[in-house]
């Protein structure tokens, strides 16, 4: 089988990435469950706050993802001298991105106050956002360091530290949400405090690893610092910006849906949050495969091996689709049990089960689009990702979803289910457009 070598390498790289990504997303699961144990309002507040927090912070994460192909390609070309500089400039950029992210989230209360939602829900949401503000620099610096070492094919450290962060987040949530060890009960807002502390601890652990590991002795990140290089900063930012916008388009469509359905009541928002959180955890599997594909494509291109870069992308599709078929079937079989993990509220569970079915339906096309995007990142086709995701999510998925959910244009308004139909169509469109672009890029590069 021509792709067997790359399949093995992608599996080896993607498993630790998946555990790390899953652990990060599972922190959101812990937040949702802990807040749901207080009330539906607290769970809904976490959903609304997350729908604002995630698109903002993931914009920075998207920009910093440019470090993966840049580092991997330099690694493939054996450009040892310049590799540490890429990581250092990435850290500087993470700190610069902290400023606008902080300002946006700090002033998000103005948006929340004009929303037509319950005053109690507003209060909890705003308190959560203020509590999570200190996490911003830690989150972005952690991502910069993680992308740097993953570009060098060191994927296990982030896995271990991400899992440690999840384990730390559980007792921290218990303490701050329910008011243990003599501290006041903060409800849903306590999830923000727990997340902030967890990310600072994760950053400290990853910094310690990068500082002391012998695996980076030839590319020491902290041995000699260079000054901020505006040219390199601009190169990273311009390469990462289309990815950031594309990631923002994908994540924000779920966030916008959460905001649009907020007036429909806490139970509907809570059900949407359950389906979003679960599908987000499942999405970490194809996303980790996509990151591994990006690393392998970039590394092979750094070695001027175009044929093996093509094999890496095809191997990614094989692995991604195989796992997605399995997860989709398991989701359909255990849909009710999944909903019951989050809440015992029968009204919320009933709607959540319906939405979880939609998440199972789109898992295969989601795998295709995210692996295609990962391969295109390896080819540095960032603008292609940006334009195609904008068309798929904002020109197809969201308008269709809104029409089905909130209007009688095609049929009686479907509520939350209508939005999920739109999301499914949007992801399918993205898979077609990104897959087609990858085929064109590989055909041209072979000439």
C-alpha positions as a Markdown table, in Angstrom:
| # | Residue | x | y | z |
|---|---|---|---|---|
| 1 | Unk | 0.0 | 0.0 | 0.0 |
| 2 | Unk | 1.7 | 3.3 | -1.1 |
| 3 | Unk | 0.4 | 5.2 | 1.9 |
| 4 | Unk | 1.2 | 2.7 | 4.7 |
| 5 | Unk | 4.5 | 4.5 | 5.7 |
| 6 | Unk | 2.7 | 7.8 | 6.1 |
| 7 | Unk | -0.3 | 6.2 | 7.8 |
| 8 | Unk | 2.0 | 4.8 | 10.5 |
| 9 | Unk | 3.7 | 8.2 | 11.0 |
| 10 | Unk | 0.4 | 10.1 | 11.1 |
| 11 | Unk | -1.0 | 7.7 | 13.7 |
| 12 | Unk | 2.2 | 8.0 | 15.8 |
| 13 | Unk | 2.0 | 11.8 | 15.7 |
| 14 | Unk | -1.8 | 12.2 | 15.9 |
| 15 | Unk | -2.4 | 10.1 | 19.0 |
| 16 | Unk | -0.6 | 12.4 | 21.4 |
| 17 | Unk | -2.1 | 15.4 | 19.7 |
| 18 | Unk | -5.5 | 13.9 | 20.1 |
| 19 | Unk | -5.1 | 13.3 | 23.8 |
| 20 | Unk | -3.8 | 16.9 | 24.3 |
| 21 | Unk | -6.7 | 18.3 | 22.2 |
| 22 | Unk | -9.3 | 16.1 | 23.9 |
| 23 | Unk | -8.0 | 17.1 | 27.3 |
| 24 | Unk | -8.4 | 20.7 | 26.5 |
| 25 | Unk | -11.9 | 20.2 | 25.1 |
| 26 | Unk | -12.8 | 17.9 | 28.1 |
| 27 | Unk | -12.1 | 20.9 | 30.3 |
| 28 | Unk | -15.2 | 22.5 | 28.7 |
| 29 | Unk | -17.1 | 19.2 | 29.4 |
| 30 | Unk | -16.1 | 19.5 | 33.1 |
| 31 | Unk | -17.3 | 23.2 | 33.1 |
| 32 | Unk | -20.6 | 22.2 | 31.5 |
| 33 | Unk | -21.3 | 19.3 | 33.8 |
| 34 | Unk | -20.2 | 21.2 | 37.0 |
| 35 | Unk | -22.3 | 24.3 | 36.0 |
| 36 | Unk | -25.2 | 22.0 | 35.1 |
| 37 | Unk | -25.1 | 20.6 | 38.6 |
| 38 | Unk | -26.0 | 24.0 | 39.9 |
| 39 | Unk | -28.8 | 25.0 | 37.6 |
| 40 | Unk | -29.9 | 25.1 | 33.9 |
| 41 | Unk | -29.2 | 28.9 | 34.1 |
| 42 | Unk | -25.5 | 28.3 | 35.1 |
| 43 | Unk | -25.1 | 25.7 | 32.3 |
| 44 | Unk | -26.7 | 28.1 | 29.8 |
| 45 | Unk | -24.4 | 31.0 | 31.0 |
| 46 | Unk | -21.3 | 28.9 | 30.4 |
| 47 | Unk | -22.7 | 28.1 | 26.9 |
| 48 | Unk | -23.2 | 31.8 | 26.1 |
| 49 | Unk | -19.9 | 32.9 | 27.7 |
| 50 | Unk | -18.0 | 30.1 | 25.8 |
| 51 | Unk | -19.7 | 31.3 | 22.6 |
| 52 | Unk | -18.0 | 34.6 | 23.1 |
| 53 | Unk | -14.7 | 33.5 | 24.6 |
| 54 | Unk | -13.8 | 30.7 | 22.2 |
| 55 | Unk | -14.0 | 32.6 | 18.9 |
| 56 | Unk | -11.9 | 35.4 | 20.4 |
| 57 | Unk | -9.2 | 33.2 | 21.8 |
| 58 | Unk | -9.2 | 30.8 | 18.9 |
| 59 | Unk | -8.4 | 33.7 | 16.5 |
| 60 | Unk | -5.1 | 33.9 | 18.3 |
| 61 | Unk | -4.7 | 30.2 | 18.3 |
| 62 | Unk | -5.3 | 30.2 | 14.5 |
| 63 | Unk | -2.6 | 32.8 | 13.9 |
| 64 | Unk | -0.1 | 30.8 | 16.0 |
| 65 | Unk | -0.8 | 27.6 | 14.0 |
| 66 | Unk | 1.4 | 29.0 | 11.4 |
| 67 | Unk | 4.3 | 28.0 | 13.7 |
| 68 | Unk | 3.6 | 24.3 | 12.9 |
| 69 | Unk | 4.3 | 24.3 | 9.1 |
| 70 | Unk | 7.1 | 26.9 | 9.5 |
| 71 | Unk | 8.9 | 24.9 | 12.1 |
| 72 | Unk | 8.3 | 21.6 | 10.4 |
| 73 | Unk | 9.5 | 22.8 | 7.1 |
| 74 | Unk | 12.7 | 24.2 | 8.7 |
| 75 | Unk | 13.1 | 20.9 | 10.5 |
| 76 | Unk | 12.8 | 19.0 | 7.2 |
| 77 | Unk | 15.3 | 21.2 | 5.6 |
| 78 | Unk | 17.6 | 20.7 | 8.6 |
| 79 | Unk | 17.8 | 24.5 | 9.1 |
| 80 | Unk | 18.9 | 24.1 | 12.8 |
| 81 | Unk | 20.2 | 27.7 | 13.1 |
| 82 | Unk | 16.9 | 29.4 | 12.4 |
| 83 | Unk | 14.4 | 27.1 | 14.2 |
| 84 | Unk | 14.7 | 28.6 | 17.7 |
| 85 | Unk | 14.1 | 32.1 | 16.3 |
| 86 | Unk | 10.7 | 30.9 | 14.8 |
| 87 | Unk | 9.6 | 29.8 | 18.3 |
| 88 | Unk | 10.8 | 33.0 | 20.0 |
| 89 | Unk | 9.0 | 35.2 | 17.5 |
| 90 | Unk | 5.9 | 33.0 | 18.0 |
| 91 | Unk | 6.0 | 33.7 | 21.8 |
| 92 | Unk | 6.3 | 37.4 | 21.2 |
| 93 | Unk | 3.4 | 37.3 | 18.8 |
| 94 | Unk | 1.3 | 35.4 | 21.5 |
| 95 | Unk | 1.9 | 38.3 | 23.9 |
| 96 | Unk | 1.0 | 40.9 | 21.3 |
| 97 | Unk | -2.3 | 39.0 | 20.5 |
| 98 | Unk | -3.1 | 39.0 | 24.2 |
| 99 | Unk | -3.8 | 42.7 | 24.2 |
| 100 | Unk | -6.7 | 42.9 | 21.6 |
| 101 | Unk | -8.1 | 39.6 | 22.9 |
| 102 | Unk | -8.2 | 41.0 | 26.5 |
| 103 | Unk | -9.8 | 44.3 | 25.4 |
| 104 | Unk | -12.6 | 42.5 | 23.3 |
| 105 | Unk | -13.5 | 40.1 | 26.1 |
| 106 | Unk | -13.3 | 42.8 | 28.8 |
| 107 | Unk | -15.9 | 44.8 | 26.9 |
| 108 | Unk | -18.1 | 41.9 | 25.9 |
| 109 | Unk | -20.5 | 42.9 | 28.7 |
| 110 | Unk | -21.9 | 45.6 | 26.4 |
| 111 | Unk | -22.9 | 42.9 | 23.9 |
| 112 | Unk | -24.4 | 40.7 | 26.6 |
| 113 | Unk | -26.4 | 43.5 | 28.2 |
| 114 | Unk | -28.3 | 44.3 | 24.9 |
| 115 | Unk | -29.2 | 40.6 | 24.4 |
| 116 | Unk | -32.7 | 39.6 | 25.1 |
| 117 | Unk | -31.9 | 37.0 | 27.7 |
| 118 | Unk | -32.8 | 36.4 | 31.4 |
| 119 | Unk | -31.0 | 38.9 | 33.8 |
| 120 | Unk | -29.7 | 36.1 | 36.0 |
| 121 | Unk | -28.2 | 34.5 | 32.9 |
| 122 | Unk | -26.6 | 37.8 | 31.9 |
| 123 | Unk | -25.0 | 38.2 | 35.3 |
| 124 | Unk | -23.5 | 34.7 | 35.4 |
| 125 | Unk | -22.2 | 35.1 | 31.8 |
| 126 | Unk | -20.5 | 38.4 | 32.5 |
| 127 | Unk | -18.9 | 37.1 | 35.7 |
| 128 | Unk | -17.6 | 34.0 | 33.9 |
| 129 | Unk | -15.9 | 36.2 | 31.2 |
| 130 | Unk | -14.3 | 38.5 | 33.8 |
| 131 | Unk | -13.0 | 35.4 | 35.7 |
| 132 | Unk | -11.4 | 33.9 | 32.5 |
| 133 | Unk | -9.6 | 37.1 | 31.4 |
| 134 | Unk | -6.3 | 36.1 | 33.3 |
| 135 | Unk | -6.2 | 32.9 | 31.2 |
| 136 | Unk | -5.6 | 34.8 | 28.0 |
| 137 | Unk | -1.8 | 35.2 | 28.0 |
| 138 | Unk | -1.2 | 31.7 | 29.5 |
| 139 | Unk | -3.5 | 30.1 | 26.9 |
| 140 | Unk | -1.8 | 31.8 | 23.9 |
| 141 | Unk | 1.8 | 31.3 | 25.2 |
| 142 | Unk | 1.0 | 27.6 | 25.8 |
| 143 | Unk | -0.3 | 27.3 | 22.2 |
| 144 | Unk | 2.8 | 29.0 | 20.8 |
| 145 | Unk | 5.2 | 26.6 | 22.7 |
| 146 | Unk | 3.0 | 23.6 | 21.9 |
| 147 | Unk | 3.0 | 24.5 | 18.1 |
| 148 | Unk | 6.7 | 25.0 | 18.1 |
| 149 | Unk | 7.6 | 21.6 | 19.6 |
| 150 | Unk | 4.9 | 19.8 | 17.6 |
| 151 | Unk | 6.4 | 21.3 | 14.4 |
| 152 | Unk | 9.6 | 19.4 | 15.6 |
| 153 | Unk | 7.5 | 16.2 | 15.8 |
| 154 | Unk | 7.5 | 16.3 | 19.7 |
| 155 | Unk | 3.8 | 15.7 | 20.3 |
| 156 | Unk | 3.9 | 13.8 | 23.6 |
| 157 | Unk | 4.7 | 16.6 | 26.0 |
| 158 | Unk | 1.5 | 18.5 | 25.2 |
| 159 | Unk | -0.4 | 15.3 | 25.6 |
| 160 | Unk | 0.9 | 14.7 | 29.1 |
| 161 | Unk | 0.5 | 18.3 | 30.2 |
| 162 | Unk | -2.9 | 18.6 | 28.6 |
| 163 | Unk | -4.1 | 15.6 | 30.5 |
| 164 | Unk | -2.6 | 17.0 | 33.7 |
| 165 | Unk | -4.5 | 20.2 | 33.1 |
| 166 | Unk | -7.7 | 18.3 | 32.8 |
| 167 | Unk | -7.1 | 16.5 | 36.1 |
| 168 | Unk | -6.3 | 19.8 | 37.8 |
| 169 | Unk | -9.4 | 21.5 | 36.3 |
| 170 | Unk | -11.8 | 19.0 | 38.0 |
| 171 | Unk | -11.0 | 19.7 | 41.6 |
| 172 | Unk | -10.6 | 23.5 | 40.8 |
| 173 | Unk | -14.1 | 23.5 | 39.4 |
| 174 | Unk | -15.4 | 21.6 | 42.4 |
| 175 | Unk | -13.8 | 24.2 | 44.7 |
| 176 | Unk | -14.9 | 27.4 | 42.9 |
| 177 | Unk | -18.3 | 26.3 | 41.5 |
| 178 | Unk | -19.6 | 24.8 | 44.7 |
| 179 | Unk | -17.7 | 26.8 | 47.2 |
| 180 | Unk | -15.4 | 24.3 | 49.0 |
| 181 | Unk | -12.4 | 24.8 | 51.3 |
| 182 | Unk | -14.0 | 27.8 | 52.9 |
| 183 | Unk | -14.4 | 29.7 | 49.5 |
| 184 | Unk | -17.8 | 31.2 | 48.4 |
| 185 | Unk | -19.8 | 29.2 | 45.8 |
| 186 | Unk | -19.5 | 31.0 | 42.5 |
| 187 | Unk | -21.7 | 28.8 | 40.3 |
| 188 | Unk | -21.0 | 28.9 | 36.6 |
| 189 | Unk | -18.6 | 31.9 | 37.0 |
| 190 | Unk | -16.3 | 29.6 | 39.1 |
| 191 | Unk | -15.6 | 27.6 | 35.9 |
| 192 | Unk | -13.8 | 30.7 | 34.6 |
| 193 | Unk | -11.6 | 30.9 | 37.7 |
| 194 | Unk | -10.7 | 27.2 | 37.5 |
| 195 | Unk | -9.8 | 27.4 | 33.8 |
| 196 | Unk | -7.6 | 30.4 | 34.3 |
| 197 | Unk | -5.6 | 28.7 | 37.1 |
| 198 | Unk | -5.4 | 25.4 | 35.1 |
| 199 | Unk | -3.9 | 27.2 | 32.0 |
| 200 | Unk | -1.2 | 29.0 | 34.1 |
| 201 | Unk | -0.2 | 25.7 | 35.6 |
| 202 | Unk | -0.1 | 24.1 | 32.1 |
| 203 | Unk | 2.1 | 26.9 | 30.8 |
| 204 | Unk | 4.5 | 26.5 | 33.7 |
| 205 | Unk | 4.8 | 22.8 | 33.0 |
| 206 | Unk | 5.4 | 23.2 | 29.3 |
| 207 | Unk | 7.9 | 26.0 | 29.8 |
| 208 | Unk | 9.8 | 23.7 | 32.2 |
| 209 | Unk | 9.8 | 20.9 | 29.7 |
| 210 | Unk | 11.1 | 23.1 | 26.8 |
| 211 | Unk | 13.8 | 24.6 | 29.1 |
| 212 | Unk | 15.2 | 21.3 | 30.4 |
| 213 | Unk | 14.6 | 18.6 | 27.7 |
| 214 | Unk | 17.6 | 17.2 | 25.9 |
| 215 | Unk | 15.5 | 16.6 | 22.8 |
| 216 | Unk | 15.8 | 20.3 | 22.0 |
| 217 | Unk | 19.5 | 20.6 | 22.8 |
| 218 | Unk | 20.3 | 21.4 | 19.1 |
| 219 | Unk | 17.4 | 23.9 | 18.9 |
| 220 | Unk | 17.4 | 25.5 | 22.4 |
| 221 | Unk | 14.5 | 28.0 | 22.6 |
| 222 | Unk | 15.6 | 29.8 | 25.8 |
| 223 | Unk | 19.4 | 29.8 | 25.5 |
| 224 | Unk | 19.8 | 33.1 | 23.6 |
| 225 | Unk | 16.8 | 35.4 | 23.0 |
| 226 | Unk | 16.6 | 37.5 | 19.8 |
| 227 | Unk | 14.9 | 40.9 | 19.6 |
| 228 | Unk | 11.4 | 41.2 | 18.1 |
| 229 | Unk | 11.8 | 40.8 | 14.4 |
| 230 | Unk | 9.0 | 42.7 | 12.7 |
| 231 | Unk | 9.7 | 40.9 | 9.4 |
| 232 | Unk | 9.4 | 37.5 | 11.0 |
| 233 | Unk | 6.4 | 38.6 | 13.0 |
| 234 | Unk | 4.7 | 39.8 | 9.9 |
| 235 | Unk | 5.6 | 36.5 | 8.1 |
| 236 | Unk | 4.0 | 34.4 | 10.9 |
| 237 | Unk | 1.0 | 36.7 | 11.2 |
| 238 | Unk | 0.3 | 36.9 | 7.4 |
| 239 | Unk | 0.6 | 33.1 | 7.2 |
| 240 | Unk | -1.5 | 32.5 | 10.2 |
| 241 | Unk | -4.2 | 35.2 | 9.7 |
| 242 | Unk | -6.2 | 33.3 | 7.0 |
| 243 | Unk | -6.1 | 30.2 | 9.2 |
| 244 | Unk | -7.3 | 32.3 | 12.2 |
| 245 | Unk | -10.1 | 33.7 | 10.2 |
| 246 | Unk | -11.1 | 30.3 | 8.8 |
| 247 | Unk | -11.0 | 28.9 | 12.3 |
| 248 | Unk | -13.1 | 31.9 | 13.5 |
| 249 | Unk | -15.6 | 31.2 | 10.7 |
| 250 | Unk | -16.0 | 27.6 | 11.8 |
| 251 | Unk | -16.1 | 28.1 | 15.5 |
| 252 | Unk | -18.2 | 31.3 | 15.4 |
| 253 | Unk | -21.0 | 29.7 | 13.4 |
| 254 | Unk | -21.6 | 27.5 | 16.5 |
| 255 | Unk | -21.2 | 30.6 | 18.7 |
| 256 | Unk | -23.6 | 32.7 | 16.7 |
| 257 | Unk | -26.2 | 29.9 | 16.9 |
| 258 | Unk | -25.8 | 29.8 | 20.7 |
| 259 | Unk | -26.5 | 33.6 | 20.8 |
| 260 | Unk | -29.4 | 33.4 | 18.3 |
| 261 | Unk | -31.2 | 30.7 | 20.3 |
| 262 | Unk | -30.5 | 32.3 | 23.7 |
| 263 | Unk | -34.0 | 34.1 | 23.7 |
| 264 | Unk | -35.6 | 30.6 | 23.2 |
| 265 | Unk | -34.9 | 29.7 | 26.8 |
| 266 | Unk | -32.3 | 28.1 | 29.1 |
| 267 | Unk | -33.3 | 24.5 | 28.3 |
| 268 | Unk | -32.7 | 24.9 | 24.5 |
| 269 | Unk | -29.4 | 26.7 | 25.1 |
| 270 | Unk | -28.3 | 24.0 | 27.5 |
| 271 | Unk | -29.2 | 21.2 | 25.0 |
| 272 | Unk | -27.3 | 23.1 | 22.3 |
| 273 | Unk | -24.3 | 23.4 | 24.6 |
| 274 | Unk | -24.4 | 19.6 | 25.3 |
| 275 | Unk | -24.4 | 18.8 | 21.6 |
| 276 | Unk | -21.7 | 21.4 | 20.9 |
| 277 | Unk | -19.4 | 20.2 | 23.7 |
| 278 | Unk | -19.7 | 16.6 | 22.8 |
| 279 | Unk | -19.2 | 17.1 | 19.0 |
| 280 | Unk | -16.3 | 19.4 | 19.9 |
| 281 | Unk | -14.6 | 16.5 | 21.8 |
| 282 | Unk | -15.2 | 14.1 | 18.9 |
| 283 | Unk | -13.9 | 16.7 | 16.5 |
| 284 | Unk | -10.5 | 16.6 | 18.3 |
| 285 | Unk | -9.8 | 13.2 | 16.7 |
| 286 | Unk | -9.9 | 14.4 | 13.0 |
| 287 | Unk | -8.4 | 17.7 | 14.1 |
| 288 | Unk | -5.4 | 15.9 | 15.6 |
| 289 | Unk | -5.0 | 13.9 | 12.4 |
| 290 | Unk | -5.1 | 17.1 | 10.4 |
| 291 | Unk | -2.4 | 18.6 | 12.6 |
| 292 | Unk | -0.3 | 15.5 | 12.0 |
| 293 | Unk | -0.9 | 15.7 | 8.3 |
| 294 | Unk | 0.2 | 19.4 | 8.3 |
| 295 | Unk | 3.4 | 18.4 | 10.1 |
| 296 | Unk | 4.1 | 15.5 | 7.6 |
| 297 | Unk | 3.3 | 17.5 | 4.5 |
| 298 | Unk | 5.5 | 20.4 | 5.7 |
| 299 | Unk | 8.4 | 18.1 | 6.7 |
| 300 | Unk | 8.3 | 16.3 | 3.3 |
| 301 | Unk | 8.2 | 19.6 | 1.4 |
| 302 | Unk | 11.1 | 20.8 | 3.5 |
| 303 | Unk | 13.0 | 17.8 | 2.2 |
| 304 | Unk | 11.8 | 18.6 | -1.4 |
| 305 | Unk | 9.8 | 15.3 | -1.5 |
| 306 | Unk | 6.6 | 16.3 | -3.2 |
| 307 | Unk | 5.4 | 12.7 | -3.8 |
| 308 | Unk | 5.6 | 11.8 | -0.1 |
| 309 | Unk | 3.9 | 15.1 | 0.8 |
| 310 | Unk | 1.0 | 14.0 | -1.4 |
| 311 | Unk | 1.0 | 10.5 | 0.2 |
| 312 | Unk | 0.8 | 12.1 | 3.6 |
| 313 | Unk | -2.4 | 14.0 | 2.7 |
| 314 | Unk | -4.0 | 10.9 | 1.2 |
| 315 | Unk | -3.0 | 8.8 | 4.3 |
| 316 | Unk | -4.7 | 11.5 | 6.4 |
| 317 | Unk | -8.0 | 11.0 | 4.6 |
| 318 | Unk | -7.8 | 7.3 | 5.0 |
| 319 | Unk | -7.1 | 7.5 | 8.8 |
| 320 | Unk | -9.6 | 10.4 | 9.4 |
| 321 | Unk | -12.5 | 8.8 | 7.5 |
| 322 | Unk | -11.9 | 5.4 | 9.1 |
| 323 | Unk | -12.1 | 6.8 | 12.6 |
| 324 | Unk | -15.0 | 9.1 | 11.8 |
| 325 | Unk | -17.2 | 6.2 | 10.6 |
| 326 | Unk | -16.5 | 4.5 | 13.9 |
| 327 | Unk | -17.3 | 7.5 | 16.1 |
| 328 | Unk | -20.4 | 8.4 | 14.1 |
| 329 | Unk | -21.8 | 4.8 | 14.7 |
| 330 | Unk | -20.9 | 4.9 | 18.4 |
| 331 | Unk | -22.6 | 8.4 | 18.7 |
| 332 | Unk | -25.8 | 7.1 | 17.2 |
| 333 | Unk | -25.8 | 4.0 | 19.4 |
| 334 | Unk | -25.1 | 5.8 | 22.7 |
| 335 | Unk | -26.8 | 9.2 | 22.0 |
| 336 | Unk | -29.1 | 9.1 | 25.0 |
| 337 | Unk | -26.4 | 8.0 | 27.4 |
| 338 | Unk | -24.2 | 10.8 | 26.1 |
| 339 | Unk | -26.9 | 13.4 | 26.9 |
| 340 | Unk | -27.4 | 11.9 | 30.4 |
| 341 | Unk | -23.7 | 12.4 | 31.2 |
| 342 | Unk | -24.4 | 16.2 | 31.2 |
| 343 | Unk | -27.8 | 16.5 | 32.8 |
| 344 | Unk | -30.8 | 14.6 | 34.2 |
| 345 | Unk | -33.3 | 17.2 | 33.1 |
| 346 | Unk | -35.6 | 15.2 | 30.8 |
| 347 | Unk | -36.5 | 18.3 | 28.7 |
| 348 | Unk | -32.9 | 19.1 | 28.0 |
| 349 | Unk | -32.0 | 15.5 | 27.4 |
| 350 | Unk | -34.8 | 15.0 | 24.8 |
| 351 | Unk | -33.6 | 17.9 | 22.6 |
| 352 | Unk | -29.9 | 17.2 | 23.2 |
| 353 | Unk | -30.4 | 13.7 | 21.8 |
| 354 | Unk | -31.9 | 15.1 | 18.6 |
| 355 | Unk | -29.0 | 17.5 | 18.2 |
| 356 | Unk | -26.4 | 14.8 | 19.0 |
| 357 | Unk | -27.9 | 12.8 | 16.0 |
| 358 | Unk | -27.0 | 15.7 | 13.7 |
| 359 | Unk | -23.4 | 15.7 | 15.1 |
| 360 | Unk | -23.1 | 12.0 | 14.2 |
| 361 | Unk | -24.4 | 12.7 | 10.6 |
| 362 | Unk | -21.8 | 15.3 | 9.8 |
| 363 | Unk | -18.8 | 13.7 | 11.4 |
| 364 | Unk | -17.5 | 12.1 | 8.2 |
| 365 | Unk | -17.7 | 15.3 | 6.1 |
| 366 | Unk | -16.2 | 17.2 | 9.0 |
| 367 | Unk | -13.2 | 14.8 | 8.9 |
| 368 | Unk | -12.8 | 15.4 | 5.1 |
| 369 | Unk | -12.8 | 19.2 | 5.4 |
| 370 | Unk | -10.5 | 19.4 | 8.4 |
| 371 | Unk | -7.9 | 16.9 | 7.0 |
| 372 | Unk | -8.0 | 18.8 | 3.7 |
| 373 | Unk | -7.4 | 22.1 | 5.6 |
| 374 | Unk | -4.5 | 20.5 | 7.5 |
| 375 | Unk | -2.9 | 19.3 | 4.2 |
| 376 | Unk | -3.4 | 22.8 | 2.7 |
| 377 | Unk | -1.7 | 24.4 | 5.7 |
| 378 | Unk | 1.3 | 22.1 | 5.0 |
| 379 | Unk | 1.3 | 23.5 | 1.5 |
| 380 | Unk | 1.0 | 27.1 | 3.0 |
| 381 | Unk | -2.3 | 27.5 | 1.1 |
| 382 | Unk | -3.8 | 29.6 | 3.9 |
| 383 | Unk | -5.8 | 32.0 | 1.7 |
| 384 | Unk | -7.5 | 29.1 | 0.0 |
| 385 | Unk | -8.7 | 27.8 | 3.4 |
| 386 | Unk | -10.0 | 31.3 | 4.4 |
| 387 | Unk | -12.1 | 31.9 | 1.2 |
| 388 | Unk | -13.6 | 28.5 | 1.1 |
| 389 | Unk | -14.6 | 28.3 | 4.8 |
| 390 | Unk | -16.1 | 31.7 | 4.5 |
| 391 | Unk | -18.3 | 30.6 | 1.6 |
| 392 | Unk | -19.2 | 27.3 | 3.3 |
| 393 | Unk | -20.1 | 28.6 | 6.8 |
| 394 | Unk | -21.2 | 32.2 | 6.3 |
| 395 | Unk | -22.7 | 32.2 | 2.8 |
| 396 | Unk | -24.2 | 28.7 | 2.9 |
| 397 | Unk | -24.5 | 27.1 | 6.4 |
| 398 | Unk | -25.5 | 30.0 | 8.6 |
| 399 | Unk | -28.1 | 31.6 | 6.2 |
| 400 | Unk | -29.7 | 28.3 | 5.5 |
| 401 | Unk | -29.7 | 27.4 | 9.2 |
| 402 | Unk | -31.3 | 30.7 | 10.2 |
| 403 | Unk | -33.9 | 30.4 | 7.5 |
| 404 | Unk | -34.8 | 26.9 | 8.7 |
| 405 | Unk | -34.6 | 27.7 | 12.5 |
| 406 | Unk | -36.1 | 31.1 | 12.9 |
| 407 | Unk | -38.3 | 31.7 | 9.8 |
| 408 | Unk | -41.2 | 30.0 | 7.9 |
| 409 | Unk | -39.5 | 30.6 | 4.6 |
| 410 | Unk | -39.2 | 26.9 | 3.7 |
| 411 | Unk | -41.3 | 25.2 | 6.4 |
| 412 | Unk | -42.5 | 26.0 | 9.9 |
| 413 | Unk | -39.6 | 27.2 | 12.0 |
| 414 | Unk | -37.5 | 24.3 | 13.4 |
| 415 | Unk | -35.7 | 26.1 | 16.2 |
| 416 | Unk | -32.3 | 24.7 | 17.2 |
| 417 | Unk | -32.7 | 21.7 | 14.8 |
| 418 | Unk | -32.8 | 24.1 | 11.8 |
| 419 | Unk | -29.4 | 25.6 | 12.7 |
| 420 | Unk | -27.9 | 22.1 | 12.9 |
| 421 | Unk | -29.2 | 21.2 | 9.5 |
| 422 | Unk | -27.5 | 24.4 | 8.2 |
| 423 | Unk | -24.2 | 23.5 | 10.0 |
| 424 | Unk | -24.3 | 20.0 | 8.4 |
| 425 | Unk | -24.8 | 21.5 | 4.9 |
| 426 | Unk | -22.0 | 24.1 | 5.6 |
| 427 | Unk | -19.5 | 21.4 | 6.6 |
| 428 | Unk | -20.3 | 19.4 | 3.5 |
| 429 | Unk | -19.8 | 22.4 | 1.3 |
| 430 | Unk | -16.4 | 23.0 | 3.1 |
| 431 | Unk | -15.4 | 19.4 | 2.5 |
| 432 | Unk | -16.1 | 19.7 | -1.3 |
| 433 | Unk | -14.4 | 23.1 | -1.7 |
| 434 | Unk | -11.3 | 22.3 | 0.3 |
| 435 | Unk | -10.9 | 18.8 | -1.1 |
| 436 | Unk | -11.1 | 20.2 | -4.6 |
| 437 | Unk | -8.5 | 22.9 | -3.9 |
| 438 | Unk | -6.1 | 20.3 | -2.4 |
| 439 | Unk | -6.4 | 18.2 | -5.6 |
| 440 | Unk | -5.6 | 21.2 | -7.7 |
| 441 | Unk | -2.5 | 22.2 | -5.6 |
| 442 | Unk | -1.1 | 18.7 | -5.7 |
| 443 | Unk | -1.7 | 18.4 | -9.4 |
| 444 | Unk | 0.1 | 21.7 | -10.0 |
| 445 | Unk | 3.0 | 20.9 | -7.7 |
| 446 | Unk | 3.6 | 17.6 | -9.5 |
| 447 | Unk | 4.2 | 19.4 | -12.8 |
